[in-house]
Amino acid sequence: MELQSAIRDRRSIRKYKPEEPPKEILEKILEDGLWAPSNMNVQPWHFVVVRGEKREELLSVISRSGQSILPKLERIFAEKPKVIKFTLEFFHDLGKAPILIFCFGPGEYKDPPPGLTPEELRIFNVDRTTNQQSVAAAIQNILLSAHEAGLGTCWMTGPLHVAEEISELLGVTNKELVGVITLGYPDQSPPSPPRKPGRVDWIGF
């Protein structure tokens, strides 16, 4: 698959077939994620891949986070109630995706220590942002690699509202949840949403 095709044909999938992809395919996809660029090459990411009974435990927690994003859904999709309904339904069962990937960054940047000067706080926040950006780059690699393998994904940030409960269930400590990826064989073919204009400025051309 050509890179441009992978980028432009990838979709966020919210309905999956029950079949699980082979572990060797998942390993290749995660390996591609590890080859993402990162700030100063610190490679700050950590991924937890979940299936089976633990997935069901986590689903019960993640499903509650849908209500946390409801105000935002109602604001953005005020004229599209079906989108709101479908999104909340997705949070309820995650489209029956058989695989969940939990994406973490370093935990020492979750909360600033007390007593920081304004300059120290600025640096702290920049460090946290650059680590989150690095994890996000790895997530994009995973999405594109999964698409190339014939799998569907959906990058979720709503579960961040229940991040502490997720980390506790996974036994993950001193890390910050950045996103959750649902993964499996797609059972839908969503249309391509149009790109919004006016998002690029050119200077000196």
PDB file of C-alpha atoms in Angstrom:
ATOM      1  CA  MET A   1       0.000   0.000   0.000  1.00  0.00           C
ATOM      2  CA  GLU A   2       1.321   3.441  -0.924  1.00  0.00           C
ATOM      3  CA  LEU A   3       1.781   5.871   1.943  1.00  0.00           C
ATOM      4  CA  GLN A   4      -0.641   8.456   0.538  1.00  0.00           C
ATOM      5  CA  SER A   5      -3.329   5.798   0.110  1.00  0.00           C
ATOM      6  CA  ALA A   6      -2.848   4.650   3.699  1.00  0.00           C
ATOM      7  CA  ILE A   7      -3.126   8.214   4.976  1.00  0.00           C
ATOM      8  CA  ARG A   8      -6.156   9.196   2.924  1.00  0.00           C
ATOM      9  CA  ASP A   9      -8.093   5.924   2.965  1.00  0.00           C
ATOM     10  CA  ARG A  10      -7.804   5.206   6.692  1.00  0.00           C
ATOM     11  CA  ARG A  11     -11.050   5.684   8.610  1.00  0.00           C
ATOM     12  CA  SER A  12     -12.073   5.635  12.254  1.00  0.00           C
ATOM     13  CA  ILE A  13     -13.927   2.338  12.586  1.00  0.00           C
ATOM     14  CA  ARG A  14     -16.680   1.935  15.161  1.00  0.00           C
ATOM     15  CA  LYS A  15     -18.089  -1.482  14.180  1.00  0.00           C
ATOM     16  CA  TYR A  16     -15.945  -4.629  14.149  1.00  0.00           C
ATOM     17  CA  LYS A  17     -16.214  -8.273  13.217  1.00  0.00           C
ATOM     18  CA  PRO A  18     -15.746 -10.763  16.078  1.00  0.00           C
ATOM     19  CA  GLU A  19     -12.645 -12.440  14.616  1.00  0.00           C
ATOM     20  CA  GLU A  20      -9.398 -11.603  16.385  1.00  0.00           C
ATOM     21  CA  PRO A  21      -6.339 -10.715  14.298  1.00  0.00           C
ATOM     22  CA  PRO A  22      -3.328 -13.037  14.765  1.00  0.00           C
ATOM     23  CA  LYS A  23      -0.812 -12.002  17.400  1.00  0.00           C
ATOM     24  CA  GLU A  24       2.002 -11.828  14.849  1.00  0.00           C
ATOM     25  CA  ILE A  25       0.113  -9.120  12.959  1.00  0.00           C
ATOM     26  CA  LEU A  26      -0.429  -7.192  16.187  1.00  0.00           C
ATOM     27  CA  GLU A  27       3.267  -7.462  17.006  1.00  0.00           C
ATOM     28  CA  LYS A  28       4.198  -5.996  13.624  1.00  0.00           C
ATOM     29  CA  ILE A  29       1.733  -3.127  14.081  1.00  0.00           C
ATOM     30  CA  LEU A  30       3.076  -2.294  17.546  1.00  0.00           C
ATOM     31  CA  GLU A  31       6.640  -2.511  16.260  1.00  0.00           C
ATOM     32  CA  ASP A  32       5.752   0.086  13.613  1.00  0.00           C
ATOM     33  CA  GLY A  33       4.423   2.277  16.401  1.00  0.00           C
ATOM     34  CA  LEU A  34       7.756   2.095  18.197  1.00  0.00           C
ATOM     35  CA  TRP A  35       9.481   3.573  15.133  1.00  0.00           C
ATOM     36  CA  ALA A  36       7.725   6.928  15.499  1.00  0.00           C
ATOM     37  CA  PRO A  37       9.745  10.112  16.025  1.00  0.00           C
ATOM     38  CA  SER A  38       9.958  11.421  19.582  1.00  0.00           C
ATOM     39  CA  ASN A  39      11.312  14.449  21.413  1.00  0.00           C
ATOM     40  CA  MET A  40      15.083  14.049  21.815  1.00  0.00           C
ATOM     41  CA  ASN A  41      14.536  10.379  20.917  1.00  0.00           C
ATOM     42  CA  VAL A  42      13.437   9.592  24.477  1.00  0.00           C
ATOM     43  CA  GLN A  43      10.720   7.252  23.096  1.00  0.00           C
ATOM     44  CA  PRO A  44       8.430   7.989  26.076  1.00  0.00           C
ATOM     45  CA  TRP A  45       5.607   5.643  25.106  1.00  0.00           C
ATOM     46  CA  HIS A  46       4.313   2.468  26.701  1.00  0.00           C
ATOM     47  CA  PHE A  47       1.540   0.327  25.206  1.00  0.00           C
ATOM     48  CA  VAL A  48      -0.701  -2.269  26.833  1.00  0.00           C
ATOM     49  CA  VAL A  49      -2.537  -4.590  24.425  1.00  0.00           C
ATOM     50  CA  VAL A  50      -5.651  -6.207  25.890  1.00  0.00           C
ATOM     51  CA  ARG A  51      -8.074  -8.942  24.841  1.00  0.00           C
ATOM     52  CA  GLY A  52     -10.408 -11.411  26.551  1.00  0.00           C
ATOM     53  CA  GLU A  53     -11.710 -11.091  30.107  1.00  0.00           C
ATOM     54  CA  LYS A  54      -9.647  -8.026  30.986  1.00  0.00           C
ATOM     55  CA  ARG A  55     -11.144  -6.284  27.965  1.00  0.00           C
ATOM     56  CA  GLU A  56     -14.621  -6.853  29.417  1.00  0.00           C
ATOM     57  CA  GLU A  57     -13.568  -5.389  32.766  1.00  0.00           C
ATOM     58  CA  LEU A  58     -12.156  -2.317  31.077  1.00  0.00           C
ATOM     59  CA  LEU A  59     -15.235  -1.916  28.883  1.00  0.00           C
ATOM     60  CA  SER A  60     -17.417  -1.438  31.950  1.00  0.00           C
ATOM     61  CA  VAL A  61     -15.189   1.478  32.995  1.00  0.00           C
ATOM     62  CA  ILE A  62     -14.729   3.030  29.558  1.00  0.00           C
ATOM     63  CA  SER A  63     -18.472   2.967  28.855  1.00  0.00           C
ATOM     64  CA  ARG A  64     -19.014   5.507  31.642  1.00  0.00           C
ATOM     65  CA  SER A  65     -16.685   8.015  30.006  1.00  0.00           C
ATOM     66  CA  GLY A  66     -19.198   8.554  27.209  1.00  0.00           C
ATOM     67  CA  GLN A  67     -21.317  10.682  29.519  1.00  0.00           C
ATOM     68  CA  SER A  68     -18.299  12.854  30.284  1.00  0.00           C
ATOM     69  CA  ILE A  69     -17.994  13.918  26.649  1.00  0.00           C
ATOM     70  CA  LEU A  70     -21.749  14.364  26.141  1.00  0.00           C
ATOM     71  CA  PRO A  71     -21.682  18.183  26.617  1.00  0.00           C
ATOM     72  CA  LYS A  72     -18.970  18.455  23.963  1.00  0.00           C
ATOM     73  CA  LEU A  73     -20.910  16.174  21.601  1.00  0.00           C
ATOM     74  CA  GLU A  74     -24.039  18.272  22.060  1.00  0.00           C
ATOM     75  CA  ARG A  75     -22.093  21.441  21.326  1.00  0.00           C
ATOM     76  CA  ILE A  76     -20.324  20.159  18.197  1.00  0.00           C
ATOM     77  CA  PHE A  77     -23.151  18.041  16.784  1.00  0.00           C
ATOM     78  CA  ALA A  78     -26.143  20.098  17.889  1.00  0.00           C
ATOM     79  CA  GLU A  79     -27.727  19.654  14.455  1.00  0.00           C
ATOM     80  CA  LYS A  80     -26.792  15.961  14.179  1.00  0.00           C
ATOM     81  CA  PRO A  81     -28.487  14.021  16.995  1.00  0.00           C
ATOM     82  CA  LYS A  82     -27.843  10.705  15.225  1.00  0.00           C
ATOM     83  CA  VAL A  83     -24.088  11.296  15.535  1.00  0.00           C
ATOM     84  CA  ILE A  84     -24.476  11.852  19.274  1.00  0.00           C
ATOM     85  CA  LYS A  85     -26.542   8.679  19.652  1.00  0.00           C
ATOM     86  CA  PHE A  86     -24.117   6.569  17.599  1.00  0.00           C
ATOM     87  CA  THR A  87     -21.101   7.898  19.517  1.00  0.00           C
ATOM     88  CA  LEU A  88     -22.635   7.066  22.893  1.00  0.00           C
ATOM     89  CA  GLU A  89     -23.531   3.595  21.630  1.00  0.00           C
ATOM     90  CA  PHE A  90     -19.908   3.116  20.569  1.00  0.00           C
ATOM     91  CA  PHE A  91     -18.729   3.946  24.084  1.00  0.00           C
ATOM     92  CA  HIS A  92     -21.144   1.322  25.397  1.00  0.00           C
ATOM     93  CA  ASP A  93     -19.602  -1.626  23.519  1.00  0.00           C
ATOM     94  CA  LEU A  94     -16.599  -0.130  21.628  1.00  0.00           C
ATOM     95  CA  GLY A  95     -18.079  -1.495  18.427  1.00  0.00           C
ATOM     96  CA  LYS A  96     -17.276  -4.997  19.705  1.00  0.00           C
ATOM     97  CA  ALA A  97     -13.594  -4.440  18.904  1.00  0.00           C
ATOM     98  CA  PRO A  98     -11.744  -7.568  20.098  1.00  0.00           C
ATOM     99  CA  ILE A  99      -8.462  -5.743  20.803  1.00  0.00           C
ATOM    100  CA  LEU A 100      -7.819  -2.609  22.867  1.00  0.00           C
ATOM    101  CA  ILE A 101      -4.486  -0.793  22.952  1.00  0.00           C
ATOM    102  CA  PHE A 102      -3.851   1.553  25.875  1.00  0.00           C
ATOM    103  CA  CYS A 103      -1.259   4.221  25.087  1.00  0.00           C
ATOM    104  CA  PHE A 104       0.715   5.766  27.925  1.00  0.00           C
ATOM    105  CA  GLY A 105       3.322   8.455  28.395  1.00  0.00           C
ATOM    106  CA  PRO A 106       5.494   9.263  31.426  1.00  0.00           C
ATOM    107  CA  GLY A 107       3.553   9.725  34.648  1.00  0.00           C
ATOM    108  CA  GLU A 108       5.817  12.259  36.303  1.00  0.00           C
ATOM    109  CA  TYR A 109       4.217  15.008  34.211  1.00  0.00           C
ATOM    110  CA  LYS A 110       0.585  14.376  35.180  1.00  0.00           C
ATOM    111  CA  ASP A 111       0.593  16.944  37.974  1.00  0.00           C
ATOM    112  CA  PRO A 112       3.114  19.751  38.520  1.00  0.00           C
ATOM    113  CA  PRO A 113       4.929  19.605  41.850  1.00  0.00           C
ATOM    114  CA  PRO A 114       4.107  22.404  44.293  1.00  0.00           C
ATOM    115  CA  GLY A 115       6.266  25.459  44.569  1.00  0.00           C
ATOM    116  CA  LEU A 116       7.311  25.808  40.945  1.00  0.00           C
ATOM    117  CA  THR A 117       8.212  29.263  39.693  1.00  0.00           C
ATOM    118  CA  PRO A 118       6.294  30.499  36.622  1.00  0.00           C
ATOM    119  CA  GLU A 119       9.295  29.655  34.436  1.00  0.00           C
ATOM    120  CA  GLU A 120       9.646  26.176  35.958  1.00  0.00           C
ATOM    121  CA  LEU A 121       5.915  25.587  35.425  1.00  0.00           C
ATOM    122  CA  ARG A 122       6.222  26.671  31.795  1.00  0.00           C
ATOM    123  CA  ILE A 123       9.064  24.202  31.235  1.00  0.00           C
ATOM    124  CA  PHE A 124       7.122  21.466  33.040  1.00  0.00           C
ATOM    125  CA  ASN A 125       4.091  21.991  30.781  1.00  0.00           C
ATOM    126  CA  VAL A 126       6.231  22.035  27.631  1.00  0.00           C
ATOM    127  CA  ASP A 127       7.895  18.770  28.669  1.00  0.00           C
ATOM    128  CA  ARG A 128       4.503  17.167  29.268  1.00  0.00           C
ATOM    129  CA  THR A 129       3.219  18.371  25.903  1.00  0.00           C
ATOM    130  CA  THR A 130       6.247  17.115  23.990  1.00  0.00           C
ATOM    131  CA  ASN A 131       5.894  13.672  25.557  1.00  0.00           C
ATOM    132  CA  GLN A 132       2.187  13.567  24.664  1.00  0.00           C
ATOM    133  CA  GLN A 133       3.034  14.597  21.100  1.00  0.00           C
ATOM    134  CA  SER A 134       5.571  11.770  20.879  1.00  0.00           C
ATOM    135  CA  VAL A 135       2.988   9.199  22.005  1.00  0.00           C
ATOM    136  CA  ALA A 136       0.523  10.674  19.508  1.00  0.00           C
ATOM    137  CA  ALA A 137       3.063  10.174  16.706  1.00  0.00           C
ATOM    138  CA  ALA A 138       3.388   6.522  17.697  1.00  0.00           C
ATOM    139  CA  ILE A 139      -0.402   6.194  17.737  1.00  0.00           C
ATOM    140  CA  GLN A 140      -0.595   7.505  14.170  1.00  0.00           C
ATOM    141  CA  ASN A 141       1.984   4.918  13.087  1.00  0.00           C
ATOM    142  CA  ILE A 142      -0.155   2.197  14.676  1.00  0.00           C
ATOM    143  CA  LEU A 143      -3.310   3.415  12.920  1.00  0.00           C
ATOM    144  CA  LEU A 144      -1.629   3.464   9.506  1.00  0.00           C
ATOM    145  CA  SER A 145       0.093   0.101   9.986  1.00  0.00           C
ATOM    146  CA  ALA A 146      -3.188  -1.488  11.072  1.00  0.00           C
ATOM    147  CA  HIS A 147      -4.934  -0.064   8.015  1.00  0.00           C
ATOM    148  CA  GLU A 148      -2.237  -1.510   5.756  1.00  0.00           C
ATOM    149  CA  ALA A 149      -2.833  -4.909   7.415  1.00  0.00           C
ATOM    150  CA  GLY A 150      -6.559  -4.747   6.606  1.00  0.00           C
ATOM    151  CA  LEU A 151      -7.587  -3.860  10.152  1.00  0.00           C
ATOM    152  CA  GLY A 152      -9.697  -1.022  11.461  1.00  0.00           C
ATOM    153  CA  THR A 153      -8.966   1.277  14.380  1.00  0.00           C
ATOM    154  CA  CYS A 154     -10.436   4.162  16.306  1.00  0.00           C
ATOM    155  CA  TRP A 155      -8.276   6.542  18.335  1.00  0.00           C
ATOM    156  CA  MET A 156     -10.211   7.464  21.494  1.00  0.00           C
ATOM    157  CA  THR A 157      -9.520  10.222  24.000  1.00  0.00           C
ATOM    158  CA  GLY A 158     -12.854  10.081  25.859  1.00  0.00           C
ATOM    159  CA  PRO A 159     -11.512   7.329  28.174  1.00  0.00           C
ATOM    160  CA  LEU A 160      -9.067   9.870  29.603  1.00  0.00           C
ATOM    161  CA  HIS A 161     -11.963  10.887  31.848  1.00  0.00           C
ATOM    162  CA  VAL A 162     -11.580   7.527  33.628  1.00  0.00           C
ATOM    163  CA  ALA A 163      -7.803   7.253  33.243  1.00  0.00           C
ATOM    164  CA  GLU A 164      -7.086   6.492  36.889  1.00  0.00           C
ATOM    165  CA  GLU A 165      -9.530   3.591  36.950  1.00  0.00           C
ATOM    166  CA  ILE A 166      -8.083   2.219  33.711  1.00  0.00           C
ATOM    167  CA  SER A 167      -4.539   2.377  35.033  1.00  0.00           C
ATOM    168  CA  GLU A 168      -5.588   0.641  38.231  1.00  0.00           C
ATOM    169  CA  LEU A 169      -7.276  -2.191  36.336  1.00  0.00           C
ATOM    170  CA  LEU A 170      -4.202  -2.626  34.152  1.00  0.00           C
ATOM    171  CA  GLY A 171      -1.803  -2.440  37.076  1.00  0.00           C
ATOM    172  CA  VAL A 172       0.004   0.474  35.406  1.00  0.00           C
ATOM    173  CA  THR A 173       1.701   2.961  37.712  1.00  0.00           C
ATOM    174  CA  ASN A 174       3.593   6.216  37.186  1.00  0.00           C
ATOM    175  CA  LYS A 175       2.318   6.618  33.629  1.00  0.00           C
ATOM    176  CA  GLU A 176      -0.201   8.954  32.025  1.00  0.00           C
ATOM    177  CA  LEU A 177      -2.896   7.633  29.695  1.00  0.00           C
ATOM    178  CA  VAL A 178      -2.757   9.509  26.379  1.00  0.00           C
ATOM    179  CA  GLY A 179      -5.249   7.527  24.303  1.00  0.00           C
ATOM    180  CA  VAL A 180      -7.009   4.230  23.661  1.00  0.00           C
ATOM    181  CA  ILE A 181      -7.136   2.449  20.303  1.00  0.00           C
ATOM    182  CA  THR A 182      -9.858  -0.025  19.383  1.00  0.00           C
ATOM    183  CA  LEU A 183      -8.659  -2.560  16.822  1.00  0.00           C
ATOM    184  CA  GLY A 184     -10.097  -5.416  14.765  1.00  0.00           C
ATOM    185  CA  TYR A 185     -11.427  -6.373  11.362  1.00  0.00           C
ATOM    186  CA  PRO A 186     -13.796  -3.590  10.219  1.00  0.00           C
ATOM    187  CA  ASP A 187     -17.488  -4.291   9.806  1.00  0.00           C
ATOM    188  CA  GLN A 188     -18.277  -0.947   8.178  1.00  0.00           C
ATOM    189  CA  SER A 189     -16.914   1.327   5.469  1.00  0.00           C
ATOM    190  CA  PRO A 190     -17.451   4.932   6.599  1.00  0.00           C
ATOM    191  CA  PRO A 191     -17.407   7.625   3.916  1.00  0.00           C
ATOM    192  CA  SER A 192     -14.538  10.071   3.684  1.00  0.00           C
ATOM    193  CA  PRO A 193     -15.338  13.261   5.614  1.00  0.00           C
ATOM    194  CA  PRO A 194     -14.411  16.416   3.705  1.00  0.00           C
ATOM    195  CA  ARG A 195     -11.318  18.290   4.792  1.00  0.00           C
ATOM    196  CA  LYS A 196     -11.939  21.712   6.311  1.00  0.00           C
ATOM    197  CA  PRO A 197     -10.526  24.656   4.341  1.00  0.00           C
ATOM    198  CA  GLY A 198      -8.282  27.430   5.602  1.00  0.00           C
ATOM    199  CA  ARG A 199      -6.044  25.207   7.765  1.00  0.00           C
ATOM    200  CA  VAL A 200      -2.738  26.037   6.048  1.00  0.00           C
ATOM    201  CA  ASP A 201      -0.969  29.373   5.686  1.00  0.00           C
ATOM    202  CA  TRP A 202       1.940  29.857   3.296  1.00  0.00           C
ATOM    203  CA  ILE A 203       4.548  32.510   4.057  1.00  0.00           C
ATOM    204  CA  GLY A 204       7.264  33.555   1.654  1.00  0.00           C
ATOM    205  CA  PHE A 205       5.984  31.498  -1.306  1.00  0.00           C
TER     206      PHE A 205
END
